[in-house]
Coordinates of C-alpha atoms and ligand atoms in Angstrom, one line a residue:
M234 CA 79.8 138.0 91.6
D235 CA 82.9 139.7 90.1
G236 CA 84.9 138.5 87.1
A237 CA 87.4 136.6 89.2
G238 CA 84.6 134.9 91.2
M239 CA 82.9 133.9 87.9
N240 CA 86.2 132.5 86.6
L241 CA 86.7 130.4 89.7
L242 CA 83.1 129.2 89.5
L243 CA 83.6 128.1 85.9
R244 CA 86.9 126.5 86.7
G245 CA 85.3 124.7 89.6
T246 CA 82.5 123.4 87.5
L247 CA 84.9 122.3 84.8
W248 CA 86.9 120.3 87.4
I249 CA 83.8 118.7 88.7
V250 CA 82.9 117.6 85.2
V251 CA 86.5 116.2 84.7
F252 CA 86.2 114.4 88.1
I253 CA 82.8 112.8 87.1
G254 CA 84.3 111.8 83.8
L255 CA 87.3 110.2 85.5
V256 CA 84.9 108.2 87.7
L257 CA 82.6 107.1 84.9
T258 CA 85.0 106.5 82.0
P259 CA 86.5 103.3 83.3
M260 CA 83.0 101.9 83.7
I261 CA 81.6 103.2 80.5
V262 CA 84.2 101.3 78.5
L263 CA 83.0 98.1 80.1
V264 CA 79.6 98.3 78.4
V265 CA 81.1 98.7 75.0
R266 CA 80.1 95.5 73.1
P267 CA 80.7 92.6 73.3
V268 CA 79.5 92.2 76.8
P269 CA 78.7 89.1 78.8
G270 CA 75.0 88.4 79.1
G271 CA 72.5 86.3 81.0
A272 CA 73.7 86.8 84.6
G273 CA 70.7 88.9 85.4
F274 CA 70.2 92.5 86.6
W275 CA 71.3 92.2 90.2
W276 CA 74.4 90.3 89.3
D277 CA 75.4 93.0 86.8
F278 CA 74.4 95.8 89.2
S279 CA 76.5 94.4 92.0
V280 CA 79.5 94.0 89.6
A281 CA 79.0 97.7 88.6
L282 CA 79.1 98.6 92.3
G283 CA 82.4 96.8 92.6
F284 CA 83.9 98.6 89.6
A285 CA 82.6 101.9 90.9
S286 CA 84.2 101.2 94.3
T287 CA 87.6 100.6 92.7
T288 CA 87.3 103.7 90.5
M289 CA 86.5 105.8 93.5
M290 CA 89.5 104.4 95.3
G291 CA 91.6 105.4 92.3
I292 CA 90.2 108.9 92.1
T293 CA 91.1 109.6 95.8
F294 CA 94.8 109.4 94.6
A295 CA 94.1 112.3 92.3
L296 CA 92.5 114.3 95.1
T297 CA 95.6 114.2 97.3
A298 CA 98.0 114.9 94.5
R299 CA 97.6 118.7 95.4
F300 CA 97.2 119.9 91.8
R301 CA 97.1 123.6 92.5
R302 CA 94.9 124.5 89.5
A303 CA 92.3 121.9 90.4
T304 CA 92.2 122.6 94.1
E305 CA 92.1 126.4 93.8
P306 CA 88.4 126.8 93.1
F307 CA 87.4 124.7 96.1
G308 CA 90.2 125.1 98.7
I309 CA 92.4 122.2 99.6
D310 CA 90.7 121.6 102.9
I311 CA 87.4 120.9 101.0
V312 CA 89.3 118.6 98.6
Y313 CA 90.7 116.6 101.5
Y314 CA 87.3 116.5 103.0
M315 CA 86.0 115.1 99.7
H316 CA 88.8 112.6 99.7
R317 CA 87.6 111.2 103.1
R318 CA 84.0 111.2 102.0
I319 CA 84.7 109.4 98.7
A320 CA 86.7 106.7 100.6
W321 CA 83.7 106.0 102.8
I322 CA 81.4 105.7 99.7
A323 CA 84.0 103.3 98.1
L324 CA 83.8 101.2 101.3
I325 CA 79.9 101.1 101.2
L326 CA 80.0 100.1 97.5
A327 CA 82.6 97.5 98.3
V328 CA 80.3 96.0 101.0
L329 CA 77.3 96.1 98.7
H330 CA 79.1 94.4 95.9
P331 CA 79.4 90.9 97.5
V332 CA 76.2 91.3 99.6
L333 CA 74.1 91.6 96.5
I334 CA 75.8 88.7 94.8
F335 CA 75.3 86.4 97.8
A336 CA 71.8 87.6 98.3
E337 CA 71.0 86.7 94.7
N338 CA 72.9 83.4 94.8
P339 CA 73.0 82.2 98.4
S340 CA 74.6 78.9 97.4
L341 CA 77.8 80.8 96.5
I342 CA 78.5 81.6 100.2
R343 CA 80.3 78.2 100.3
I344 CA 83.2 79.7 98.3
L345 CA 84.0 81.9 101.3
D346 CA 85.4 78.8 103.0
P347 CA 89.2 79.3 103.0
A348 CA 89.8 75.7 101.9
V349 CA 88.0 76.2 98.6
M350 CA 88.3 80.0 98.1
P351 CA 89.3 80.8 94.5
R352 CA 92.3 83.1 94.0
H353 CA 90.3 86.0 92.8
L354 CA 88.3 86.0 96.0
V355 CA 91.5 85.9 98.1
A356 CA 92.5 89.1 96.3
A357 CA 89.1 90.6 96.8
C358 CA 89.1 89.8 100.6
A359 CA 92.6 91.2 101.0
S360 CA 91.7 94.4 99.1
F361 CA 88.5 94.7 101.3
L362 CA 90.6 94.3 104.5
G363 CA 93.1 96.9 103.1
L364 CA 90.2 99.3 102.6
I365 CA 88.9 98.8 106.1
L366 CA 92.4 99.3 107.6
L367 CA 92.9 102.4 105.4
I368 CA 89.7 104.1 106.5
G369 CA 89.9 102.8 110.1
T370 CA 93.5 104.0 110.7
S371 CA 92.6 107.4 109.2
A372 CA 89.3 108.0 111.0
W373 CA 90.6 106.9 114.4
R374 CA 94.3 107.7 114.0
R375 CA 94.5 109.7 117.2
Q376 CA 92.5 107.1 119.3
L377 CA 94.8 104.4 117.9
G378 CA 97.9 106.5 118.9
I379 CA 99.4 106.5 115.4
E380 CA 101.9 109.3 115.0
Y381 CA 101.0 111.6 112.0
D382 CA 104.2 110.9 109.9
R383 CA 104.0 107.1 110.4
W384 CA 100.3 107.2 109.5
R385 CA 101.1 109.0 106.2
A386 CA 103.6 106.3 105.2
L387 CA 101.2 103.5 106.2
H388 CA 98.3 105.3 104.4
A389 CA 100.2 105.5 101.1
I390 CA 101.3 101.8 101.3
L391 CA 97.8 100.5 102.2
A392 CA 96.2 102.7 99.5
V393 CA 98.4 101.3 96.7
L394 CA 98.1 97.7 98.0
T395 CA 94.3 97.9 98.3
L396 CA 93.9 99.3 94.8
V397 CA 96.4 96.7 93.2
L398 CA 94.5 93.8 94.9
A399 CA 91.2 95.1 93.7
V400 CA 92.5 95.3 90.1
I401 CA 94.0 91.8 90.5
H402 CA 90.5 90.6 91.5
I403 CA 88.9 92.3 88.5
Q404 CA 91.4 90.8 86.1
Q405 CA 91.2 87.3 87.5
V406 CA 87.4 87.3 87.5
G407 CA 87.5 88.6 83.9
Y408 CA 83.8 89.4 83.9
Y409 CA 83.3 92.4 81.6
V410 CA 87.1 92.6 81.1
D411 CA 87.5 89.4 79.0
E412 CA 88.3 91.3 75.8
P413 CA 92.1 91.9 75.6
W414 CA 91.7 95.7 75.0
K415 CA 89.4 96.0 78.0
K416 CA 91.9 93.9 80.1
W417 CA 94.7 96.3 79.1
L418 CA 92.6 99.4 79.7
W419 CA 91.9 98.1 83.2
V420 CA 95.7 97.9 83.7
I421 CA 96.5 101.3 82.2
I422 CA 93.8 103.3 84.0
P423 CA 94.7 102.0 87.5
A424 CA 98.4 102.5 86.6
S425 CA 97.5 106.1 85.9
W426 CA 95.9 106.4 89.3
I427 CA 99.1 105.2 90.8
G428 CA 100.9 107.7 88.6
F429 CA 99.2 110.4 90.7
V430 CA 101.0 108.9 93.7
L431 CA 104.4 109.0 91.9
Y432 CA 103.7 112.6 90.8
R433 CA 103.0 113.6 94.4
R434 CA 105.9 111.6 95.9
L435 CA 108.6 112.1 93.2
I436 CA 107.9 114.7 90.6
K437 CA 106.5 117.4 93.0
P438 CA 109.2 117.1 95.6
F439 CA 111.8 117.4 92.8
A440 CA 110.2 120.7 91.7
I441 CA 110.0 121.9 95.3
M442 CA 113.7 121.1 95.9
R443 CA 114.6 123.4 93.0
R444 CA 113.2 126.4 94.9
P445 CA 114.8 126.3 98.3
Y446 CA 114.6 128.9 101.1
Q447 CA 116.9 130.0 103.8
V448 CA 116.0 130.8 107.4
T449 CA 117.1 134.4 107.9
E450 CA 115.6 135.0 111.4
V451 CA 114.2 133.0 114.3
R452 CA 112.1 135.2 116.7
Q453 CA 110.5 134.1 119.9
E454 CA 107.0 135.4 120.3
L455 CA 104.6 135.5 123.3
G456 CA 102.4 132.5 123.9
Q457 CA 105.0 129.7 123.2
C458 CA 105.3 130.7 119.6
W459 CA 108.2 131.2 117.2
T460 CA 108.4 133.2 114.1
L461 CA 110.6 132.0 111.3
V462 CA 111.6 134.3 108.5
F463 CA 112.6 132.8 105.2
E464 CA 114.1 134.2 102.1
P465 CA 114.2 132.5 98.7
E466 CA 117.6 131.2 97.5
G467 CA 118.2 131.8 93.9
H468 CA 114.6 132.4 92.8
S469 CA 111.9 135.1 93.0
G470 CA 110.0 133.7 96.0
L471 CA 106.3 132.9 96.4
R472 CA 103.3 134.9 95.1
F473 CA 100.4 134.4 97.5
S474 CA 97.2 136.0 98.7
P475 CA 97.0 137.1 102.3
G476 CA 95.7 134.3 104.5
Q477 CA 97.0 131.4 102.4
F478 CA 99.3 128.7 103.8
V479 CA 102.2 126.6 102.7
W480 CA 103.5 123.1 103.5
L481 CA 106.9 123.6 105.2
S482 CA 109.7 121.1 105.1
L483 CA 112.5 121.7 107.6
W484 CA 115.4 119.4 108.3
Y485 CA 114.2 117.0 105.6
T486 CA 114.0 117.2 101.9
P487 CA 110.5 117.3 100.4
F488 CA 110.9 113.6 99.4
A489 CA 110.7 112.7 103.0
L490 CA 107.1 114.0 103.0
R491 CA 107.6 115.3 106.6
E492 CA 106.0 118.6 105.8
H493 CA 103.6 120.6 108.0
P494 CA 101.0 123.2 106.9
F495 CA 101.5 126.7 108.2
S496 CA 99.7 130.0 107.4
I497 CA 101.8 132.8 105.9
A498 CA 101.9 135.6 108.5
S499 CA 103.9 138.1 106.4
S500 CA 102.6 140.6 104.0
A501 CA 101.6 139.4 100.5
E502 CA 103.0 142.7 99.2
D503 CA 106.6 141.4 99.8
P504 CA 107.0 138.0 98.3
S505 CA 110.8 138.2 98.8
K506 CA 110.3 137.3 102.5
I507 CA 108.0 134.7 104.1
E508 CA 107.2 134.7 107.8
I509 CA 105.6 131.8 109.6
T510 CA 104.5 131.8 113.2
I511 CA 104.4 128.4 114.9
K512 CA 103.0 127.4 118.2
E513 CA 104.8 124.7 120.2
L514 CA 102.3 121.9 120.2
G515 CA 103.8 118.5 119.3
D516 CA 106.9 116.6 118.2
F517 CA 107.8 118.9 115.3
T518 CA 106.6 122.3 116.5
R519 CA 108.3 121.9 119.9
Q520 CA 111.7 121.8 118.1
I521 CA 111.2 125.1 116.2
G522 CA 113.1 127.0 118.8
N523 CA 116.2 125.0 117.8
V524 CA 116.1 126.2 114.2
K525 CA 119.3 128.0 113.2
V526 CA 119.7 131.0 110.9
G527 CA 121.1 129.8 107.6
E528 CA 119.3 126.5 107.7
R529 CA 117.6 125.4 104.5
A530 CA 113.9 124.9 104.1
Y531 CA 111.4 124.0 101.4
M532 CA 107.9 125.3 100.8
E533 CA 105.0 123.9 98.8
G534 CA 102.2 126.3 98.0
P535 CA 100.5 128.6 98.3
Y536 CA 97.2 126.9 99.1
G537 CA 93.9 127.8 100.6
I538 CA 91.0 130.1 100.0
F539 CA 91.0 131.7 103.5
T540 CA 91.9 135.0 102.0
I541 CA 90.2 138.4 101.7
D542 CA 91.3 138.5 98.0
R543 CA 88.7 135.8 97.3
M544 CA 86.0 137.4 99.5
P545 CA 85.7 141.1 98.7
A546 CA 83.5 142.9 101.3
P547 CA 83.0 146.5 102.6
G548 CA 84.6 145.4 105.8
Y549 CA 85.8 142.4 107.8
V550 CA 85.4 140.7 111.1
F551 CA 88.2 138.3 112.1
I552 CA 87.8 135.9 114.9
A553 CA 91.0 134.2 116.1
G554 CA 91.8 131.7 118.9
G555 CA 95.4 131.3 119.9
V556 CA 97.8 130.8 117.1
G557 CA 94.8 131.0 114.7
V558 CA 95.8 134.7 114.7
A559 CA 98.7 133.9 112.3
P560 CA 96.8 134.1 109.0
F561 CA 95.1 137.3 110.3
M562 CA 98.5 138.8 110.9
G563 CA 99.3 138.1 107.2
I564 CA 96.1 139.7 106.2
L565 CA 96.4 142.8 108.4
R566 CA 100.0 143.4 107.4
T567 CA 99.0 143.1 103.8
M568 CA 96.1 145.5 104.3
A569 CA 98.4 148.0 106.0
D570 CA 100.9 147.8 103.1
R571 CA 98.1 148.3 100.7
R572 CA 96.7 151.2 102.7
D573 CA 93.4 149.4 102.7
P574 CA 90.8 151.8 104.2
R575 CA 88.1 149.1 105.0
P576 CA 87.1 148.6 108.6
V577 CA 88.3 145.5 110.4
L578 CA 87.2 144.2 113.8
L579 CA 89.4 141.5 115.3
F580 CA 88.1 139.3 118.1
Y581 CA 91.2 137.6 119.6
G582 CA 90.8 134.9 122.3
A583 CA 93.8 133.7 124.3
K584 CA 94.6 132.2 127.6
S585 CA 96.3 135.2 129.2
W586 CA 97.6 138.7 128.4
E587 CA 101.2 137.5 129.0
G588 CA 100.7 134.9 126.3
L589 CA 98.9 137.1 123.7
T590 CA 101.0 136.6 120.6
F591 CA 101.6 139.9 118.5
R592 CA 99.9 142.1 121.2
D593 CA 102.3 145.0 120.6
E594 CA 102.2 144.7 116.8
L595 CA 98.5 144.7 116.8
K596 CA 98.5 148.0 118.7
G597 CA 100.8 149.4 116.0
L598 CA 98.5 148.1 113.2
E599 CA 95.6 149.9 114.8
T600 CA 97.3 153.2 114.0
R601 CA 97.9 152.1 110.3
L602 CA 94.5 150.6 109.7
D603 CA 90.8 151.1 110.5
L604 CA 91.3 148.2 113.0
K605 CA 89.7 147.6 116.4
T606 CA 90.9 144.6 118.5
V607 CA 88.7 143.0 121.1
V608 CA 90.8 140.7 123.4
I609 CA 89.0 137.9 125.3
L610 CA 91.1 136.3 128.0
E611 CA 90.4 132.9 129.4
N612 CA 92.6 133.3 132.5
P613 CA 92.9 137.1 133.1
T614 CA 94.5 138.7 136.1
P615 CA 92.1 140.4 138.6
E616 CA 93.1 143.8 137.1
W617 CA 91.9 142.9 133.6
E618 CA 89.0 145.1 132.5
G619 CA 88.4 143.6 129.1
E620 CA 86.4 140.6 128.0
K621 CA 86.8 137.4 129.9
G622 CA 86.1 133.7 129.2
M623 CA 85.2 132.5 125.7
I624 CA 84.1 134.2 122.5
T625 CA 80.4 133.9 123.1
K626 CA 77.4 135.2 121.3
N627 CA 77.1 138.0 123.9
V628 CA 80.7 139.1 123.4
L629 CA 80.2 139.2 119.6
E630 CA 76.9 141.0 119.9
K631 CA 78.3 143.6 122.3
H632 CA 81.1 144.6 119.9
L633 CA 79.8 144.0 116.4
P634 CA 78.9 147.2 114.5
A635 CA 75.2 147.9 113.6
E636 CA 75.9 147.1 109.9
H637 CA 77.6 143.8 110.8
I638 CA 75.5 141.8 108.3
R639 CA 77.4 143.5 105.5
R640 CA 80.8 142.3 106.6
A641 CA 82.7 139.1 105.7
Y642 CA 83.6 136.9 108.6
F643 CA 86.8 134.8 108.9
I644 CA 87.3 132.4 111.8
D645 CA 90.5 130.5 112.8
G646 CA 91.2 128.7 116.0
P647 CA 90.6 125.5 117.9
E648 CA 87.7 123.4 116.4
P649 CA 85.2 123.8 119.3
M650 CA 85.7 127.5 119.3
M651 CA 85.2 127.8 115.5
E652 CA 82.0 125.7 115.7
A653 CA 80.6 127.8 118.6
V654 CA 81.5 131.1 117.0
E655 CA 80.0 130.0 113.6
K656 CA 76.7 129.0 115.4
S657 CA 76.6 132.4 117.3
L658 CA 77.1 134.3 114.1
L659 CA 74.3 132.5 112.3
Q660 CA 72.1 133.2 115.3
L661 CA 73.0 136.9 114.9
G662 CA 71.8 136.9 111.4
V663 CA 75.1 136.6 109.5
P664 CA 74.5 134.7 106.3
G665 CA 76.4 131.4 106.2
S666 CA 77.9 132.4 102.8
D667 CA 79.7 135.3 104.5
I668 CA 81.4 133.1 107.1
H669 CA 84.7 131.5 106.2
V670 CA 86.7 129.1 108.4
E671 CA 90.2 127.7 108.2
I672 CA 90.3 124.0 108.9
Y673 CA 93.5 123.2 110.8
D674 CA 92.8 119.5 110.9
L675 CA 93.4 118.3 107.4
A676 CA 94.3 114.8 108.5
Ligands
FAD7 C1 95.9 125.1 106.8 C2 96.6 125.1 108.1 C3 97.3 126.2 108.6 C4 98.0 126.1 109.7 N1 98.7 127.2 110.2 C5 99.4 127.1 111.4 C6 100.1 128.3 111.8 O1 100.2 129.3 111.2 N2 100.8 128.2 113.0 C7 100.7 127.0 113.7 O2 101.4 127.0 114.8 N3 100.0 125.9 113.3 C8 99.4 125.9 112.2 N4 98.7 124.8 111.7 C9 98.7 123.6 112.5 C10 100.1 122.9 112.3 O3 100.2 122.4 111.0 C11 100.2 121.7 113.3 O4 100.1 122.2 114.6 C12 101.5 121.0 113.2 O5 101.6 120.4 112.0 C13 101.6 120.0 114.3 O6 102.7 119.2 114.2 P1 103.5 118.6 115.4 O7 104.2 117.4 114.9 O8 104.2 119.5 116.2 O9 102.3 118.1 116.4 P2 101.6 116.7 116.6 O10 101.2 116.6 118.0 O11 102.4 115.6 116.0 O12 100.3 116.9 115.7 C14 99.2 117.5 116.2 C15 98.1 117.4 115.1 O13 98.5 118.3 114.0 C16 98.2 117.7 112.8 N5 99.4 117.5 112.0 C17 100.6 117.0 112.4 N6 101.5 117.0 111.5 C18 100.8 117.4 110.3 C19 101.2 117.5 109.0 N7 102.4 117.2 108.6 N8 100.2 117.9 108.1 C20 99.0 118.2 108.5 N9 98.6 118.1 109.8 C21 99.5 117.7 110.7 C22 97.6 116.4 113.1 O14 96.1 116.5 113.0 C23 98.0 116.1 114.4 O15 97.2 115.2 115.2 C24 98.0 124.9 110.5 C25 97.4 123.8 110.0 C26 96.7 123.8 108.8 C27 96.0 122.6 108.3

C-alpha cells in the first residue's frame, strides 16, 4: 500500500472510531450514577435497545450530511449503503425494545389499549410508525410510484418527526433520564443530530451558491445523450480526480435540493472546464436538450472513489454499459493529457452502432493512448463483424490480455450488467479487491 492509501486507511479507521463514539456516547452517559435500579436485566436491556435504536436513527442524519472528509475514505455510495443498513438495524432494535418489555411483563400489554394508552406510549407508537414509513417508502419507492424529488422531501420530514417523537417518548418516560443534566443532554444530543440536517439543507447550499457555474456549451451526442460544458463564474473551479462525480443543480438553487449526480466526463487536468454527459432517461434528464448557453448551474463535489488515482495499477480494464461510459471518458481524457503510457482495455456495450456515444472520440483517443476498445452491440446490423449481445464471460476471456490478473478493473453500467460482469471476472480469477464498481443507484 502506498502513502496515500495508508493515509486513507488511517482516516477511514479514525472516522469509524468517531462513528462508534457518536453511537455509544449518548448511552454511556445514561449509566453514570445515579441510575434507577431494581427493574431487572431484561427490562434494562430492552431500554438500552430503545436508546440504541434512537441513537442509530440520529446517526443516519450525519451519514447523509455529505461531509467530504468523512466520506472520502469509503466513497459516498458506501456511506449511503451504510445509512440504509443502519436504518434497518434501528428498526429491528425498535421492534425488540417493546417485545422484550411485554415478554417480561405480559400484564403491561393492556396499556396498548388506545383508551388507556399513556402519552409516552402514543409518542413511541407514532415514532415507530414513522420509522416504518421512512424505511418502507425508501426500500419500495419505485414500486410505490413515488417520484424521487417528492420522496426526498417526504424522507426528510419523516426522519425529523420520527426522531423528535422518539426523544419525546424518552423524556416522558424519564427512565434513566430523570436527572436534570441527563434530561438536557438528551435534548442537546438529538438537537445536534437535527443540526446535521440544517447543515445539509441550509449551510451547505449557501456555500455551493457562492461558487456558481455557467453553461458555455450544449452538445448533442449519439445515443440520446447531451454533453453540457460548464465554466466557473468568479472562482477557480473544481479540483477532482478522473472518474469522480458531482451533484448538479440546474434551474433551481441548491436550497431546492433538486440536484442529480453525474460523473465528470472532462479531463481532471483542466479544472477550469467541467463536462458532463447526460442520457435522456427521466423527468429531469429528458429536459437537458433545452438547456441554454449562459444558464447558471451549481455543483457539489467532487465525490466518489471510482478513480484510477485511488487504484494505481500497471494497467486497466474498463467495462462500460451505455452512459456508464461517461466516467471512463473523464479518465481516458485525463490519461491522454497526462501522457499516461499504461495499457487500457475498454469493453463498451451499447444497443447499436448508431447510438454509440463518443465512438469517434474513442478512435482518436486510441491514437493518443495505449487503448484498445472492444464494442459489444446488442442490436447490430447484419454487416457488424464485432462482438454481439451482452458482455459475457466468453467475450471478456476472448479479449483480456494474458497478464489480466495484474490489471485493475472498473465497471459502470446498468446494475444487472455490473453484477454479471463482476461474477464473470471473479470466475476468470480476477481478485475481488481489483474490481471497482460505480453504483448509479444511490437512492
Ligand atoms: C454516482 C453517479 C454518477 C452518475 N453519472 C451519470 C452520468 O454521467 N450520466 C448520466 O446520464 N447519468 C448518470 N447518473 C444517473 C443519473 O443521476 C440519473 O439518471 C438521473 O438523476 C435520473 O434523473 P431523472 O429525473 O431524469 O430520472 P428519473 O426517472 O426521475 O429517475 C431515475 C432514477 O434515477 C435516480 N435518481 C433520480 N433523481 C436522482 C437524484 N436527484 N439523485 C440520485 N439519484 C436520482 C433514482 O434512482 C431514480 O429512480 C449517475 C448516478 C450516480 C449515482
